[in-house]
Amino acid sequence: MLLHRFCNIWQCPDLSTRGRCTGCRITGSVGELSSWSANMKTTGEQSPESSGITMDDVKNLIKKKDEIEEQIKAYYDVLEDQGVGVEGPLVDDEGYPRADVNLYQIRSARHNISCLQNDHKAIMAEIEEALHTLHAREKAKREQDVSDAQEEAMEQQVTLPRPFARVDAVTEGSPASGAGLKVGDEIVEFGSVNTGNFQSLQNIASVVQHSEGKPLRVGVIRAGQKVQMNLTPQRWSGRGLLGCNIVPVQR
């Protein structure tokens, strides 16, 4: 009798054409999986506590989990082939080792199932922790984005100039409409007129009259944000050169 060098089975009855039995082919991967599980904890290569963990890392963990499950299933198949299962007796009614089954193969399969189940439990914990880490990071990122947006909005509100006029009508197809001016826009800049030098609407009228066919830089406050546009006073099918109505803002 020869001791099989892969699975420690005497007179292995299931030798394939390649010289390895079913148990051998399975056993060849157990060491790799156990080694990987140990290395994962010592090297931190797949540790979910790592600050750089990504969804790809989680997918790799899930792939390893699937491999372990395949190995466990294969070992159960070995036990099924032997007709004993995980709990079946290995001795006959008289207490002697059974001669109708391969005892070494069965014991090896049962042992490896136990080891792989421990690996499976460990990797499931790794996956759970990794997903928790990703979700926590995403939540923190969302909260930070909201905080940044609020801070930016507050800064803009503090730095926005006071409007001196408001648009209360815009005619469709007019130069004002084409430039993007909207009803409710509060004007803070109209060509050379700004918050600092505005005195009356005559200031705007004068700029318009002297700028026919020339683009004017117009700044407005819209929904708490400053919006810039270019408005070119010009003749069109309607009245005036702009096609909008502007009223002063009461201070």
Tab-separated table of N, CA and C in Angstrom, residues 143-218:
chain	number	residue	atom	x	y	z
A	143	GLU	N	-22.456	64.162	4.592
A	143	GLU	CA	-22.591	65.193	5.616
A	143	GLU	C	-21.597	66.325	5.387
A	144	GLN	N	-20.363	65.952	4.966
A	144	GLN	CA	-19.355	66.968	4.694
A	144	GLN	C	-19.748	67.815	3.496
A	145	ASP	N	-20.328	67.174	2.452
A	145	ASP	CA	-20.770	67.913	1.267
A	145	ASP	C	-21.862	68.918	1.632
A	146	VAL	N	-22.801	68.469	2.486
A	146	VAL	CA	-23.867	69.377	2.918
A	146	VAL	C	-23.287	70.534	3.715
A	147	SER	N	-22.341	70.204	4.607
A	147	SER	CA	-21.718	71.250	5.418
A	147	SER	C	-20.967	72.247	4.550
A	148	ASP	N	-20.226	71.728	3.560
A	148	ASP	CA	-19.478	72.613	2.660
A	148	ASP	C	-20.418	73.506	1.860
A	149	ALA	N	-21.533	72.912	1.385
A	149	ALA	CA	-22.493	73.683	0.595
A	149	ALA	C	-23.123	74.788	1.442
A	150	GLN	N	-23.457	74.453	2.699
A	150	GLN	CA	-24.046	75.454	3.588
A	150	GLN	C	-23.052	76.572	3.887
A	151	GLU	N	-21.793	76.157	4.115
A	151	GLU	CA	-20.762	77.166	4.398
A	151	GLU	C	-20.543	78.080	3.199
A	152	GLU	N	-20.535	77.475	1.997
A	152	GLU	CA	-20.348	78.273	0.787
A	152	GLU	C	-21.511	79.231	0.583
A	153	ALA	N	-22.743	78.729	0.859
A	153	ALA	CA	-23.921	79.581	0.713
A	153	ALA	C	-23.871	80.749	1.692
A	154	MET	N	-23.429	80.470	2.918
A	154	MET	CA	-23.330	81.537	3.921
A	154	MET	C	-22.293	82.564	3.519
A	155	GLU	N	-21.165	82.084	2.983
A	155	GLU	CA	-20.125	83.011	2.538
A	155	GLU	C	-20.623	83.901	1.403
A	156	GLN	N	-21.402	83.282	0.487
A	156	GLN	CA	-21.926	84.057	-0.630
A	156	GLN	C	-22.930	85.091	-0.141
A	157	GLN	N	-23.761	84.677	0.830
A	157	GLN	CA	-24.745	85.620	1.354
A	157	GLN	C	-24.063	86.805	2.023
A	158	VAL	N	-22.952	86.530	2.663
A	158	VAL	CA	-22.229	87.610	3.339
A	158	VAL	C	-21.579	88.544	2.342
A	159	THR	N	-21.070	87.978	1.236
A	159	THR	CA	-20.303	88.781	0.287
A	159	THR	C	-21.131	89.335	-0.863
A	160	LEU	N	-22.404	88.914	-1.005
A	160	LEU	CA	-23.218	89.389	-2.125
A	160	LEU	C	-23.513	90.885	-1.958
A	161	PRO	N	-23.362	91.660	-3.032
A	161	PRO	CA	-23.677	93.097	-2.954
A	161	PRO	C	-25.184	93.321	-2.858
A	162	ARG	N	-25.558	94.473	-2.341
A	162	ARG	CA	-26.981	94.784	-2.223
A	162	ARG	C	-27.543	95.157	-3.583
A	163	PRO	N	-28.703	94.599	-3.949
A	163	PRO	CA	-29.316	94.962	-5.228
A	163	PRO	C	-29.895	96.380	-5.171
A	164	PHE	N	-29.933	97.040	-6.321
A	164	PHE	CA	-30.501	98.388	-6.382
A	164	PHE	C	-31.744	98.443	-7.274
A	165	ALA	N	-32.011	97.369	-8.007
A	165	ALA	CA	-33.197	97.331	-8.870
A	165	ALA	C	-33.659	95.886	-9.026
A	166	ARG	N	-34.923	95.741	-9.473
A	166	ARG	CA	-35.492	94.398	-9.630
A	166	ARG	C	-36.234	94.323	-10.958
A	167	VAL	N	-36.141	93.156	-11.602
A	167	VAL	CA	-36.858	92.927	-12.857
A	167	VAL	C	-38.251	92.416	-12.524
A	168	ASP	N	-39.312	93.148	-12.968
A	168	ASP	CA	-40.665	92.683	-12.657
A	168	ASP	C	-41.458	92.273	-13.901
A	169	ALA	N	-40.791	92.340	-15.086
A	169	ALA	CA	-41.454	91.866	-16.301
A	169	ALA	C	-40.405	91.639	-17.383
A	170	VAL	N	-40.540	90.543	-18.122
A	170	VAL	CA	-39.657	90.237	-19.247
A	170	VAL	C	-40.523	89.723	-20.394
A	171	THR	N	-40.389	90.326	-21.566
A	171	THR	CA	-41.178	89.924	-22.734
A	171	THR	C	-40.441	88.843	-23.510
A	172	GLU	N	-41.164	87.798	-23.850
A	172	GLU	CA	-40.553	86.695	-24.585
A	172	GLU	C	-40.100	87.164	-25.966
A	173	GLY	N	-38.912	86.723	-26.350
A	173	GLY	CA	-38.356	87.093	-27.648
A	173	GLY	C	-37.611	88.410	-27.632
A	174	SER	N	-37.522	89.041	-26.463
A	174	SER	CA	-36.852	90.331	-26.353
A	174	SER	C	-35.352	90.123	-26.099
A	175	PRO	N	-34.546	91.189	-26.255
A	175	PRO	CA	-33.119	91.087	-25.916
A	175	PRO	C	-32.896	90.648	-24.473
A	176	ALA	N	-33.718	91.125	-23.558
A	176	ALA	CA	-33.580	90.744	-22.147
A	176	ALA	C	-33.846	89.258	-21.961
A	177	SER	N	-34.896	88.751	-22.628
A	177	SER	CA	-35.215	87.325	-22.532
A	177	SER	C	-34.100	86.486	-23.135
A	178	GLY	N	-33.575	86.925	-24.273
A	178	GLY	CA	-32.495	86.185	-24.917
A	178	GLY	C	-31.225	86.144	-24.085
A	179	ALA	N	-30.991	87.178	-23.294
A	179	ALA	CA	-29.793	87.220	-22.450
A	179	ALA	C	-29.936	86.353	-21.215
A	180	GLY	N	-31.179	85.964	-20.876
A	180	GLY	CA	-31.395	85.113	-19.704
A	180	GLY	C	-31.959	85.835	-18.510
A	181	LEU	N	-32.337	87.082	-18.671
A	181	LEU	CA	-32.917	87.837	-17.564
A	181	LEU	C	-34.285	87.252	-17.223
A	182	LYS	N	-34.595	87.147	-15.928
A	182	LYS	CA	-35.855	86.548	-15.476
A	182	LYS	C	-36.569	87.466	-14.490
A	183	VAL	N	-37.879	87.333	-14.463
A	183	VAL	CA	-38.672	88.091	-13.498
A	183	VAL	C	-38.243	87.711	-12.086
A	184	GLY	N	-38.036	88.721	-11.260
A	184	GLY	CA	-37.597	88.481	-9.891
A	184	GLY	C	-36.100	88.662	-9.701
A	185	ASP	N	-35.328	88.717	-10.801
A	185	ASP	CA	-33.889	88.954	-10.682
A	185	ASP	C	-33.647	90.311	-10.035
A	186	GLU	N	-32.723	90.331	-9.071
A	186	GLU	CA	-32.370	91.588	-8.403
A	186	GLU	C	-31.026	92.054	-8.945
A	187	ILE	N	-31.016	93.241	-9.506
A	187	ILE	CA	-29.844	93.729	-10.230
A	187	ILE	C	-28.832	94.344	-9.269
A	188	VAL	N	-27.564	93.898	-9.401
A	188	VAL	CA	-26.479	94.464	-8.602
A	188	VAL	C	-25.434	95.122	-9.506
A	189	GLU	N	-25.568	94.891	-10.816
A	189	GLU	CA	-24.626	95.482	-11.769
A	189	GLU	C	-25.325	95.594	-13.125
A	190	PHE	N	-25.211	96.769	-13.734
A	190	PHE	CA	-25.800	96.960	-15.064
A	190	PHE	C	-24.868	97.861	-15.859
A	191	GLY	N	-23.963	97.235	-16.592
A	191	GLY	CA	-22.943	98.021	-17.285
A	191	GLY	C	-22.057	98.718	-16.273
A	192	SER	N	-21.975	100.023	-16.384
A	192	SER	CA	-21.146	100.802	-15.462
A	192	SER	C	-21.866	101.147	-14.165
A	193	VAL	N	-23.142	100.824	-14.075
A	193	VAL	CA	-23.926	101.121	-12.878
A	193	VAL	C	-23.826	99.964	-11.894
A	194	ASN	N	-23.526	100.300	-10.645
A	194	ASN	CA	-23.440	99.268	-9.613
A	194	ASN	C	-24.027	99.782	-8.310
A	195	THR	N	-23.953	98.952	-7.276
A	195	THR	CA	-24.544	99.317	-5.985
A	195	THR	C	-23.943	100.603	-5.435
A	196	GLY	N	-22.673	100.816	-5.692
A	196	GLY	CA	-21.997	101.979	-5.121
A	196	GLY	C	-22.356	103.304	-5.771
A	197	ASN	N	-22.695	103.283	-7.092
A	197	ASN	CA	-22.941	104.573	-7.756
A	197	ASN	C	-24.381	104.752	-8.239
A	198	PHE	N	-25.239	103.774	-7.987
A	198	PHE	CA	-26.628	103.886	-8.437
A	198	PHE	C	-27.349	104.983	-7.654
A	199	GLN	N	-28.075	105.831	-8.441
A	199	GLN	CA	-28.874	106.879	-7.811
A	199	GLN	C	-30.351	106.756	-8.163
A	200	SER	N	-30.620	106.474	-9.459
A	200	SER	CA	-32.000	106.309	-9.896
A	200	SER	C	-32.023	105.461	-11.162
A	201	LEU	N	-33.233	105.125	-11.625
A	201	LEU	CA	-33.352	104.321	-12.833
A	201	LEU	C	-32.858	105.077	-14.067
A	202	GLN	N	-32.734	106.386	-13.944
A	202	GLN	CA	-32.208	107.170	-15.059
A	202	GLN	C	-30.767	106.761	-15.370
A	203	ASN	N	-30.035	106.293	-14.346
A	203	ASN	CA	-28.670	105.812	-14.573
A	203	ASN	C	-28.671	104.631	-15.546
A	204	ILE	N	-29.608	103.704	-15.352
A	204	ILE	CA	-29.707	102.529	-16.232
A	204	ILE	C	-30.170	102.955	-17.619
A	205	ALA	N	-31.159	103.841	-17.680
A	205	ALA	CA	-31.679	104.306	-18.969
A	205	ALA	C	-30.574	104.960	-19.789
A	206	SER	N	-29.725	105.740	-19.138
A	206	SER	CA	-28.636	106.419	-19.838
A	206	SER	C	-27.637	105.413	-20.401
A	207	VAL	N	-27.302	104.397	-19.616
A	207	VAL	CA	-26.366	103.368	-20.085
A	207	VAL	C	-26.949	102.643	-21.294
A	208	VAL	N	-28.263	102.326	-21.231
A	208	VAL	CA	-28.907	101.613	-22.343
A	208	VAL	C	-28.884	102.447	-23.609
A	209	GLN	N	-29.218	103.725	-23.519
A	209	GLN	CA	-29.266	104.597	-24.686
A	209	GLN	C	-27.905	104.744	-25.355
A	210	HIS	N	-26.847	104.718	-24.577
A	210	HIS	CA	-25.511	104.889	-25.129
A	210	HIS	C	-24.830	103.553	-25.467
A	211	SER	N	-25.563	102.452	-25.320
A	211	SER	CA	-24.934	101.132	-25.550
A	211	SER	C	-25.703	100.303	-26.566
A	212	GLU	N	-26.495	100.932	-27.431
A	212	GLU	CA	-27.246	100.177	-28.433
A	212	GLU	C	-26.284	99.372	-29.313
A	213	GLY	N	-26.552	98.067	-29.406
A	213	GLY	CA	-25.703	97.182	-30.206
A	213	GLY	C	-24.422	96.749	-29.515
A	214	LYS	N	-24.236	97.174	-28.273
A	214	LYS	CA	-23.027	96.820	-27.529
A	214	LYS	C	-23.409	95.970	-26.302
A	215	PRO	N	-22.725	94.856	-26.068
A	215	PRO	CA	-23.073	94.004	-24.924
A	215	PRO	C	-22.753	94.688	-23.594
A	216	LEU	N	-23.683	94.580	-22.663
A	216	LEU	CA	-23.498	95.119	-21.322
A	216	LEU	C	-23.387	93.955	-20.334
A	217	ARG	N	-22.485	94.096	-19.409
A	217	ARG	CA	-22.357	93.079	-18.370
A	217	ARG	C	-23.403	93.364	-17.302
A	218	VAL	N	-24.249	92.365	-17.062
A	218	VAL	CA	-25.321	92.516	-16.084
A	218	VAL	C	-25.167	91.432	-15.017
